XYZ file of C-alpha atoms in Angstrom:
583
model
C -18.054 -4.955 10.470
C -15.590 -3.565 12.357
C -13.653 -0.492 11.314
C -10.213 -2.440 11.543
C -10.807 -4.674 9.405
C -8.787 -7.817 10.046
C -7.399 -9.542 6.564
C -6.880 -13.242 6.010
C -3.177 -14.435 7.482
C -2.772 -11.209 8.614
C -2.314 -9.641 4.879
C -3.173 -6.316 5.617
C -1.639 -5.552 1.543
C -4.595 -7.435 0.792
C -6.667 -4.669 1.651
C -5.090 -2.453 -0.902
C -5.339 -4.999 -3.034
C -8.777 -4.890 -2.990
C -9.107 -1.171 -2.809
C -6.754 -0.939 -5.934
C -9.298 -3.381 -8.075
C -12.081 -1.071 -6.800
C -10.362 1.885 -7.869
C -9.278 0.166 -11.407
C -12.931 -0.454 -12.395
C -14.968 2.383 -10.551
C -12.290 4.934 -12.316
C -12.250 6.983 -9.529
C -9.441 7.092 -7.347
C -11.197 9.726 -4.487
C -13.522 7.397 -3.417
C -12.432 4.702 -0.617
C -14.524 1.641 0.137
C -16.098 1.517 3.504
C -15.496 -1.187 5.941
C -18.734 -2.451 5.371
C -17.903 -3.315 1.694
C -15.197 -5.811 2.653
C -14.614 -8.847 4.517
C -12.073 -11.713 5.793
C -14.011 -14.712 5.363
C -12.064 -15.848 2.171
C -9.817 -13.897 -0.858
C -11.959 -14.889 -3.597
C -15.207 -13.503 -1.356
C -13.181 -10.252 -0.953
C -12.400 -10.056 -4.227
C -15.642 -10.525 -5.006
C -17.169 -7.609 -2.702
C -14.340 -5.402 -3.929
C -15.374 -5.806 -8.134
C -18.665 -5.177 -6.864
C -17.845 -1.875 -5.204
C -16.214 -0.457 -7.591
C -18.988 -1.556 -10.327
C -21.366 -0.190 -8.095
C -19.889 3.583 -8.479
C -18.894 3.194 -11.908
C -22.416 1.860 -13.523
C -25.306 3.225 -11.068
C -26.565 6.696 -10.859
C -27.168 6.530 -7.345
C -28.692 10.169 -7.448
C -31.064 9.066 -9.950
C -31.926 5.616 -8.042
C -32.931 7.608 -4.790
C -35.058 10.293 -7.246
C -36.675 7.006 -8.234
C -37.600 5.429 -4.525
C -38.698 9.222 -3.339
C -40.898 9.085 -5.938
C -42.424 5.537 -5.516
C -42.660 5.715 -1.505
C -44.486 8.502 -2.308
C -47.027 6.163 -3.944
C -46.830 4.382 -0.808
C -44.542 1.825 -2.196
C -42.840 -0.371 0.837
C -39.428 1.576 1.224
C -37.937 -1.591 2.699
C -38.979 -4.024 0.521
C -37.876 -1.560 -2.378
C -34.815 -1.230 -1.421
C -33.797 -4.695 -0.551
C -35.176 -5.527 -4.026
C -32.464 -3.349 -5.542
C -30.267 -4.642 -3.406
C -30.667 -7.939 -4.542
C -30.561 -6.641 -8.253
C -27.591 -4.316 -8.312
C -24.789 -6.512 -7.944
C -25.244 -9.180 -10.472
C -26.127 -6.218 -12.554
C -22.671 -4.657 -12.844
C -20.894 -8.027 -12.137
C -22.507 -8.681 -16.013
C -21.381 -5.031 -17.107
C -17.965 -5.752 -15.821
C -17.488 -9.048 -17.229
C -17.901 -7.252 -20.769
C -14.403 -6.101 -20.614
C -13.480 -8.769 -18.045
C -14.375 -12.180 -18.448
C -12.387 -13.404 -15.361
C -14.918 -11.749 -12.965
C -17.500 -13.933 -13.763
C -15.093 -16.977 -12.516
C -14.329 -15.339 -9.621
C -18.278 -14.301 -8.723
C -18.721 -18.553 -9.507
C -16.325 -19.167 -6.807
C -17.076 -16.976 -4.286
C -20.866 -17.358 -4.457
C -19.914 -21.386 -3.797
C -17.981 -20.469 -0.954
C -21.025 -17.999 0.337
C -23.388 -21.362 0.269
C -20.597 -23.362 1.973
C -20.205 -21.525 4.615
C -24.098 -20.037 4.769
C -25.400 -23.614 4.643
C -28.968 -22.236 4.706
C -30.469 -19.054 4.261
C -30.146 -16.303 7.227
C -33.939 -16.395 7.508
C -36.986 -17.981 6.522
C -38.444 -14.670 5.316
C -39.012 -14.163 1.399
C -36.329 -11.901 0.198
C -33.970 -14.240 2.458
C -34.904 -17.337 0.366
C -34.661 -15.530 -2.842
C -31.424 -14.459 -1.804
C -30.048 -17.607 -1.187
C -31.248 -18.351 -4.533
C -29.284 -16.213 -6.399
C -26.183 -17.295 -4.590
C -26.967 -20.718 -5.679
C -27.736 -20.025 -9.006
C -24.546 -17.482 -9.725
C -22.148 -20.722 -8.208
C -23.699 -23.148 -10.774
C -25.801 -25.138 -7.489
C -29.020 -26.477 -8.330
C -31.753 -24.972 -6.225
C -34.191 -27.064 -3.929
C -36.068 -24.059 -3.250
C -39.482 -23.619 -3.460
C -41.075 -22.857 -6.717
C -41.943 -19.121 -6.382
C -38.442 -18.397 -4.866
C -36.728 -19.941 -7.752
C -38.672 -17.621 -10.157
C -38.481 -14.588 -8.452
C -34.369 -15.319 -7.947
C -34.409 -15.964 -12.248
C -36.579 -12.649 -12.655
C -34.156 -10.514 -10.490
C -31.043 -12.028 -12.439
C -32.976 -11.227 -15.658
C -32.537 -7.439 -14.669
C -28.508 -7.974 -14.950
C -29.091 -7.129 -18.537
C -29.521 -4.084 -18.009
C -26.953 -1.402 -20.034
C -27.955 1.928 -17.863
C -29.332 2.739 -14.666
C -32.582 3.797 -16.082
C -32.962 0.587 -17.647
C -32.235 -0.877 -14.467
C -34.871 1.143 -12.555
C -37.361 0.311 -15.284
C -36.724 -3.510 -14.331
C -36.724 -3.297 -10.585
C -39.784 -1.272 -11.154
C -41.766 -3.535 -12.974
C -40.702 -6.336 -11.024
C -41.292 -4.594 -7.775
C -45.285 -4.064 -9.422
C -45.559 -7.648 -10.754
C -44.397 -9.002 -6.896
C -46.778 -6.940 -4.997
C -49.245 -7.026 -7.525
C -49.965 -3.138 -7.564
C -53.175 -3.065 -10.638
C -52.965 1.286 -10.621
C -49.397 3.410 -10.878
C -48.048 6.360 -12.170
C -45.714 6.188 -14.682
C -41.727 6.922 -13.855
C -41.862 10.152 -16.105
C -44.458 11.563 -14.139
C -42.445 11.544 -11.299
C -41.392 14.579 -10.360
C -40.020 15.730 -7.080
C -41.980 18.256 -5.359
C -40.937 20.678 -2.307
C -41.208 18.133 0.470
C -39.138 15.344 -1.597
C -36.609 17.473 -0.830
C -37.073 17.012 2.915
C -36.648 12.972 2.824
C -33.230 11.603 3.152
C -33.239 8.693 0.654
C -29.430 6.854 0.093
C -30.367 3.421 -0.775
C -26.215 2.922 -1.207
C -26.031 3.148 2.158
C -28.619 0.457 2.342
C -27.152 -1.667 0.024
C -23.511 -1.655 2.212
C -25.959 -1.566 5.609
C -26.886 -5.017 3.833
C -24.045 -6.284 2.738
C -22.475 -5.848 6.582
C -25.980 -7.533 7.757
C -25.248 -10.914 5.284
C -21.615 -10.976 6.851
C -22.879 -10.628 10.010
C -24.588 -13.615 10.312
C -23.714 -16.046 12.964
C -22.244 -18.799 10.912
C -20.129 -16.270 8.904
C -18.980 -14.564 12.472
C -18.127 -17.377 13.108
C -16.055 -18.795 10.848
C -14.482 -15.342 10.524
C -13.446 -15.750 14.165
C -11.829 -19.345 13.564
C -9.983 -17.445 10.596
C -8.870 -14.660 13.209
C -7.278 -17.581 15.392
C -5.953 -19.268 12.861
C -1.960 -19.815 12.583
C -0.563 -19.271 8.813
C 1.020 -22.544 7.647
C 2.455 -21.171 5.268
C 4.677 -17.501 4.842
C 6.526 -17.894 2.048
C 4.634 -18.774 -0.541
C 1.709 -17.145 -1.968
C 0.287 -15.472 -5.088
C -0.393 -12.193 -6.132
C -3.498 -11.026 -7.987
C -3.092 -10.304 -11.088
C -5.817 -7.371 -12.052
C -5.991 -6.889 -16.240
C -6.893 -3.767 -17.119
C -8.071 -1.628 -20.154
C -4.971 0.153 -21.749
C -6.822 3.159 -21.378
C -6.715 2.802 -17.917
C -2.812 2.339 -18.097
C -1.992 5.199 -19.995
C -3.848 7.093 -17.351
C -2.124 5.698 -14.543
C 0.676 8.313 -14.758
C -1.736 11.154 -14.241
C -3.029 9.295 -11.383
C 0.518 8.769 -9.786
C 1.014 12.226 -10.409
C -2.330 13.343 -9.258
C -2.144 10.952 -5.658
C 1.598 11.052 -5.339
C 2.397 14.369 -6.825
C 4.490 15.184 -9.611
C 7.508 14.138 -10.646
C 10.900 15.974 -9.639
C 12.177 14.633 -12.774
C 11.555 15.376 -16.639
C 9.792 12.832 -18.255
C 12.640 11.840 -20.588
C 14.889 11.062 -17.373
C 12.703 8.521 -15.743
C 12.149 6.770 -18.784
C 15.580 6.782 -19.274
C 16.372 5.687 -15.412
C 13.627 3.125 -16.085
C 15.313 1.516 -19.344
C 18.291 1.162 -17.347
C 16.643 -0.234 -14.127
C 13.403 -1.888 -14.866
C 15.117 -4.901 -16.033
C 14.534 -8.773 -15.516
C 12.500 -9.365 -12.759
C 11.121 -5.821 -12.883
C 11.154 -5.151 -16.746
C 7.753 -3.524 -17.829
C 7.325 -1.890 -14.315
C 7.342 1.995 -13.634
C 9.180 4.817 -11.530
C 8.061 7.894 -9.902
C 10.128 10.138 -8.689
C 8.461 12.615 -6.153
C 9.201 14.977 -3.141
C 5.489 14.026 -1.602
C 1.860 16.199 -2.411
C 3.168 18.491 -0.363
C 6.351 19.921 -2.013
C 5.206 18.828 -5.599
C 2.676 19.977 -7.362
C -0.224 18.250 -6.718
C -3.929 18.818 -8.005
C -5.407 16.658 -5.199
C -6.690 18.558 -2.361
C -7.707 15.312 -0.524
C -4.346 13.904 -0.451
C -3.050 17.440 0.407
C -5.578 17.390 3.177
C -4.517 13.867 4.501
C -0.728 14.750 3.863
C -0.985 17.472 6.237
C -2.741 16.099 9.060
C 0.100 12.625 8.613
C 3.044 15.553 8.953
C 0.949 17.139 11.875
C 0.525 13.788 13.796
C 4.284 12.834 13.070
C 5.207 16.570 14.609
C 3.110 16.260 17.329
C 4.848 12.785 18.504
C 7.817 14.533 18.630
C 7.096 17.603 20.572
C 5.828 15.717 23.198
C 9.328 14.208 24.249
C 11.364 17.291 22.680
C 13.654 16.848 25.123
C 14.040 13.019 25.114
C 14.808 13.428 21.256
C 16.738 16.439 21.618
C 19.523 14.835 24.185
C 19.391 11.534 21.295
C 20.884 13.328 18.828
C 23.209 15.347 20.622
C 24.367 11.564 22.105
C 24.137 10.400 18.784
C 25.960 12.866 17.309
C 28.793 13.347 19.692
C 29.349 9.654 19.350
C 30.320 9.891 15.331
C 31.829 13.085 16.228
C 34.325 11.028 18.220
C 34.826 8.098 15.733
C 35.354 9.879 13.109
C 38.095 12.163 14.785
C 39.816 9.214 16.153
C 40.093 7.306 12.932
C 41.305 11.170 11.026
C 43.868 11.623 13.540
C 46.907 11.356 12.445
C 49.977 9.735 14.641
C 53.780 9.335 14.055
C 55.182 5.715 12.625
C 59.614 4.356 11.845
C 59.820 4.266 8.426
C 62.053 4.184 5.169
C 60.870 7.227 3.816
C 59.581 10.846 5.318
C 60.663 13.395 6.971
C 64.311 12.436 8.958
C 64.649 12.106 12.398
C 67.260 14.455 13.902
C 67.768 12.720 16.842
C 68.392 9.530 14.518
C 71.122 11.002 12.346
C 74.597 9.502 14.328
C 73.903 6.021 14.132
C 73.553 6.077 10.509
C 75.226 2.846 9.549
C 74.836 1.297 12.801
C 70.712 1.044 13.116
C 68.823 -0.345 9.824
C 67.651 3.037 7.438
C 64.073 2.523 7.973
C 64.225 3.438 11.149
C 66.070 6.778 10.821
C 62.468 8.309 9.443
C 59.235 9.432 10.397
C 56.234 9.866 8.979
C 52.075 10.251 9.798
C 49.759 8.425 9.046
C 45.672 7.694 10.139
C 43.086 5.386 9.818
C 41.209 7.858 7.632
C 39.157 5.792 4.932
C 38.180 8.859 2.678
C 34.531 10.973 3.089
C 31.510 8.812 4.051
C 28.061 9.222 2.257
C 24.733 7.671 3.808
C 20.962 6.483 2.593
C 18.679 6.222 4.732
C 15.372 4.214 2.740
C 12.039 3.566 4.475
C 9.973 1.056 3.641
C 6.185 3.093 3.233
C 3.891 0.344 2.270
C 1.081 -0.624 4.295
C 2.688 -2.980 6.184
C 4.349 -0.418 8.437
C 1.180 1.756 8.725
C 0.259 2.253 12.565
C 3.999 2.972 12.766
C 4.799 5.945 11.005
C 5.296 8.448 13.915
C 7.593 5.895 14.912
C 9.832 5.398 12.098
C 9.113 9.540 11.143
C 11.191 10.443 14.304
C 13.628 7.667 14.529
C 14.878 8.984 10.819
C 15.046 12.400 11.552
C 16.944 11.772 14.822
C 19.420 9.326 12.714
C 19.383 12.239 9.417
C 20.138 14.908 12.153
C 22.764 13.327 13.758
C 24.537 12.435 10.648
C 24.140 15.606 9.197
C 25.107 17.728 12.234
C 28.424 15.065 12.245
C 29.168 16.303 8.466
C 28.041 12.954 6.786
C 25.810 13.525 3.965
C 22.585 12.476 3.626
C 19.663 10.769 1.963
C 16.306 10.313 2.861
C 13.859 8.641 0.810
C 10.428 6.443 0.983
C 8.748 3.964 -0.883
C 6.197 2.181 -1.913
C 4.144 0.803 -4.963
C 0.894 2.975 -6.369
C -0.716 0.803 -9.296
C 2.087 -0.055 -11.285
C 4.960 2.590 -10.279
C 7.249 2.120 -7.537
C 6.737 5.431 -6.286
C 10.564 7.065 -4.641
C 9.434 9.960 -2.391
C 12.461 11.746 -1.338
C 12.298 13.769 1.649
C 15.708 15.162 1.323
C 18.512 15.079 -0.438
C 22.163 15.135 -0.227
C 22.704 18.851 -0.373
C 19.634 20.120 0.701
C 19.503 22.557 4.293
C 19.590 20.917 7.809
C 16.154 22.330 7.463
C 15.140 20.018 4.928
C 15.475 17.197 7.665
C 11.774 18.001 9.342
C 10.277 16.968 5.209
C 11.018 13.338 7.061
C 7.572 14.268 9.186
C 5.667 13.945 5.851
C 6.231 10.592 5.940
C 3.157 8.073 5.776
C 1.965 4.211 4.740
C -0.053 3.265 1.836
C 0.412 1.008 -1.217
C 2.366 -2.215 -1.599
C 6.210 -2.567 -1.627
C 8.328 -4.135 -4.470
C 11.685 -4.080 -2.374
C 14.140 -5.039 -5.062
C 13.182 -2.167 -7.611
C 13.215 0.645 -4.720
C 17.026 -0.795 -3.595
C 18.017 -0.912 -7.115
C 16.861 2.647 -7.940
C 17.983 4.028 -4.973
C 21.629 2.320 -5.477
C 21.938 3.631 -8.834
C 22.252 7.854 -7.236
C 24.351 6.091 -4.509
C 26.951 4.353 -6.779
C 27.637 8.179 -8.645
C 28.766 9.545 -5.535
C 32.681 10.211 -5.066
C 32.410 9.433 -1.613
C 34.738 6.227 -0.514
C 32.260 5.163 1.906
C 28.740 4.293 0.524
C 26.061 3.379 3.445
C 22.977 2.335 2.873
C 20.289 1.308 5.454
C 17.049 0.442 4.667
C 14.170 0.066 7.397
C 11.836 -2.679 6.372
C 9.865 -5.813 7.321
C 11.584 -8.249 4.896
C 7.753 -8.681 3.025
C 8.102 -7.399 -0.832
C 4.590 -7.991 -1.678
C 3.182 -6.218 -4.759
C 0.505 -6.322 -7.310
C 0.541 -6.154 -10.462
C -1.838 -4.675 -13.152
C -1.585 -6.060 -16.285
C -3.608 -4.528 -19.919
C -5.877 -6.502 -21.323
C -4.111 -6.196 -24.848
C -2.516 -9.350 -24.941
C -0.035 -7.975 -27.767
C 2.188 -6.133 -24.800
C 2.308 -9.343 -21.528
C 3.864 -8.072 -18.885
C 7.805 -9.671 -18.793
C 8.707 -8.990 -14.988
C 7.631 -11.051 -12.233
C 4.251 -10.972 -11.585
C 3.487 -12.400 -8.124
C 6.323 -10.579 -6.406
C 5.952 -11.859 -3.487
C 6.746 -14.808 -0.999
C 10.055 -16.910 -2.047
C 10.577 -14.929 -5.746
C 9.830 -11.625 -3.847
C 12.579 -12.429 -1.020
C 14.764 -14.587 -3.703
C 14.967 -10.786 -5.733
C 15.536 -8.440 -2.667
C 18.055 -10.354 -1.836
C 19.574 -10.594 -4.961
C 19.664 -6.589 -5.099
C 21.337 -6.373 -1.351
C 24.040 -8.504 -2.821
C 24.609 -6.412 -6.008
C 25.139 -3.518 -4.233
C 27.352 -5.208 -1.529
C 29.591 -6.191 -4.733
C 29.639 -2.801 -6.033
C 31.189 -1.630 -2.617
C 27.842 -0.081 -0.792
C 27.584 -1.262 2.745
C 23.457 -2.722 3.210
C 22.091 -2.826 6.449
C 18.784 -3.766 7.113
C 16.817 -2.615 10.167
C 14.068 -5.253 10.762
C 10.668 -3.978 12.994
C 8.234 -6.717 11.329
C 6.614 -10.182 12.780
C 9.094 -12.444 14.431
C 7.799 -15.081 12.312
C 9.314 -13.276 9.208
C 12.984 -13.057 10.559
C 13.828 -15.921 8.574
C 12.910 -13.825 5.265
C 14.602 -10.917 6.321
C 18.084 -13.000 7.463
C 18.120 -14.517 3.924
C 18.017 -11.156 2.422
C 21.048 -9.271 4.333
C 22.646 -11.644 5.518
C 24.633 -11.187 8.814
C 24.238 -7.257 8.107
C 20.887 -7.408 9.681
C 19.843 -5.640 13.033
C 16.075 -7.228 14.584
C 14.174 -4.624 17.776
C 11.838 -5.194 19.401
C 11.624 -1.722 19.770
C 11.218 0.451 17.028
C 12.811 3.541 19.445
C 16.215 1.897 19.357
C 16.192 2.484 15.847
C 18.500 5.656 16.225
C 21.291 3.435 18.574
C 21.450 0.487 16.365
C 21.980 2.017 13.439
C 24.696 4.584 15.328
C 26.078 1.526 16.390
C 26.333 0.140 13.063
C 27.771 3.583 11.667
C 30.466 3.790 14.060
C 31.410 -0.044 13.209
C 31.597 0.786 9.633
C 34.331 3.945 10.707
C 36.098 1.631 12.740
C 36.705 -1.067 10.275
């Protein structure tokens, strides 16, 4: 398939969605899961593709499985047909080991193996393995078979190998199987094989050749082309949907806060603190969820040289944007910041008014009795509203990714401006890793001008639970002594976010679990309006899909700005700040 892989409705948090269940059962959170692994066609079949990924990595020795085939083609086994057995074997293998600790897979591998036959209607060939393989989809969705005889019993002997605990078990299975089939009377046994010097010159990966196969079943013409009607498809309907809900081991969430330390880097905060920020935050809709509090891979500490590697080469991309219009950018924030500079001394000037009290005006003095007192003094006054204090918070989910050199230099022009106009500050992205709403901040109130280029770190992954990130983010901004609280968040009015929830049913989750849709928007906008009570000024910047203006007008209200054009970012929300002066 295609390398930009295009998700049903347009759901591109989908994607992590998947990726995220991978993760949660492979136990690895390095590896990624190639485009030929996934697919459109339907959310159970993704689902379905993604569970088998990640039981792919986490129960097969894939070394050991291409020791085994370098050893048999030696024996002038049929490479091809080898392979495609295994093929054929492997997933309902670790589908069965993963429904040990999971019994919900095997519902979802039910449904999606229906929808496979649905769609299929018939087998992609006539050819053996083809027939047999159309089997097994049959048989795993519960269909009755009208097959003929021999491909029904070689489909039941290749799901009798599912049994199988370990990979050499496995390869023990396939390998008598593969005997039995071709009907091979004289063979070494397996312990005997040993890999001599010229093994080492073939170039076995039969996991290539399982996803090689995987893309060739989605390839076929009737799945093209129903993925193509899906493509052209218009949504019906936005607003309402569900999020998965993944259950996991609570092994598996006691080690997620290594792993949102290890991907995200570490915390800028003691442990204590967040917990304590999180007993006071993580409340209602959000109670049982997590913070993480981070200045990015690169300024934290951070064991993950892959991130580190990707981190760098995100900040390098977003620098590289804007040196190639330095000067474009450059005149911007002068502009920009000339224009506060202007407000802001016009509203602090101060100007002479009559009154009953102040300083007396000589001039005034002889026609005491004859003119009413209040006009005999003078006094100054301004427009002055007290100091000013601004956040600036960016949504980072995947839903803005393709944007981020974008949005990178449309904050620091906007951060630079305020700061060189003496307004303080605030910088800060997030998004949702697993189960934390992850704050990155890329500066902070009283960090160095300097600290304005950390805003080129920024990049798109995760999910996005909107009303935890405005809540956490309001709670710094509410300490402030500054009269004038300003907060403006860039987003695309879509909280989506998933949730993972342990398998020990002693400890349900208490929050929200499909935060999405109507609850997702119904909570975001419930936070805007909190804060608006509490005297912070929201704006929201909108640079989504025109069909999701509606969500994002529900959520701020009239204090909303929509472009087109993600470069007017700086202007509108200058705009917006001199308003605020003003009034």
């Amino acid at each position: 398939m295609d390398e930009n892989v295009h998700w049903e409705y347009d759901d591109c948090e989908f994607d992590n969605r998947v990726s995220n269940l991978m993760w949660t059962i492979c136990g690895d959170y390095t590896t990624q899961m190639g485009s030929k692994e996934k697919t459109s066609l339907s959310k159970n079949i993704a689902l379905y593709y993604g569970i088998m990924a990640g039981g792919r990595r986490r129960f097969i020795d894939w070394l050991e499985v291409n020791r085994y085939v370098k050893g048999r083609i030696r024996q002038n086994f049929n490479l091809d047909k080898l392979q495609s057995l295994i093929f054929l074997a492997v997933n309902p293998m670790v589908i069965k080991q993963i429904s040990k600790s999971r019994p919900g897979v095997a519902d979802i591998q039910k449904e999606a193996c229906g929808e496979i036959i649905s769609l299929l209607k018939n087998p992609k060939s006539q050819q053996f393995l083809d027939l047999v393989e159309f089997a097994i989809f049959e048989a795993l969705a519960g269909i009755s078979s009208s097959t003929e005889k021999n491909v029904q019993e070689m489909s039941r002997k290749i799901l009798e190998i599912s049994t199988s605990d370990t990979t050499e078990e496995f390869i023990n299975a396939v390998d008598n199987l593969y005997i039995e089939w071709q009907n091979i009377r004289a063979v070494e046994p397996l312990q005997y094989l040993e890999e001599d010097e010229n093994s080492q010159k073939e170039i076995i990966n039969t996991e290539e050749f399982i996803n090689k196969s995987i893309d060739d079943l989605l390839q076929t013409k009737e799945l093209r082309e129903i993925e193509r009607e899906e493509d052209n498809r218009e949504e019906e309907d936005r607003e309402i949907g569900k999020t998965e809900v993944v259950f996991v081991d609570q092994d598996d969430m006691d080690n997620m806060q290594k792993q949102v330390a290890h991907f995200c880097g570490s915390s800028y905060l003691e442990i204590y603190q967040t917990k304590k920020i999180q007993n006071t935050l993580c409340k209602g809709a959000h109670r049982d969820c997590c913070l993480h509090f981070t200045e990015g891979v690169l300024r934290s500490e951070c064991d993950s040289d892959f991130k580190k590697k990707y981190a760098l080469r995100d900040r390098q991309r977003n620098i590289n944007a804007y040196q190639e219009n330095l000067r474009v950018y450059t005149r911007t924030i002068k502009r920009l910041r000339d224009a506060l500079l202007r407000t802001l001394t016009t509203e602090r000037s101060k100007y002479p008014v009559l009154s009953d009290w102040g300083n007396i005006d000589a001039k005034k003095v002889w026609r005491v009795g004859k003119i009413p007192a209040s006009r005999l003094f003078r006094r100054f006054e301004s427009n002055d509203k007290g100091g000013f204090v601004v956040d600036l918070l960016l949504d980072s989910s995947m839903s803005q990714k393709g944007r981020e050199p974008l949005v990178a230099i449309q904050a620091y022009i906007i951060a630079r401006a305020l700061l060189e106009s003496g307004i303080p500050c605030r910088v800060t992205g997030f998004n949702t890793f697993m189960n934390f709403t992850v704050m990155k901040r890329f500066r902070d109130y009283s960090d160095s001008i300097k600290s304005i280029e950390n805003i080129f770190e920024y990049y798109c992954e995760g999910s996005n639970r909107d009303g935890l990130a405005i809540r956490s983010i309001c709670d710094g901004l509410y300490r402030r002594t500054e009269d004038n609280k300003i907060l403006i968040i860039l987003s695309d009015g879509k909280p989506n976010d998933v949730r993972m929830e342990s398998t020990d049913k002693t400890k349900p989750f208490r929050g929200i679990l499909a935060y999405n849709g109507g609850l997702g928007v119904a909570d975001t906008a419930k936070e805007v309006r909190a804060a608006r009570q509490r005297g912070i000024s929201v704006l929201g910047v909108f640079t989504g899909d025109e069909r999701d203006l509606e969500a994002e007008k529900h959520i701020y209200g009239k204090d909303f700005i929509f472009s087109r054009n993600i470069n007017h970012f700086a202007d509108i929300v200058t705009t917006y700040l001199k308003r605020v002066i003003s009034n």
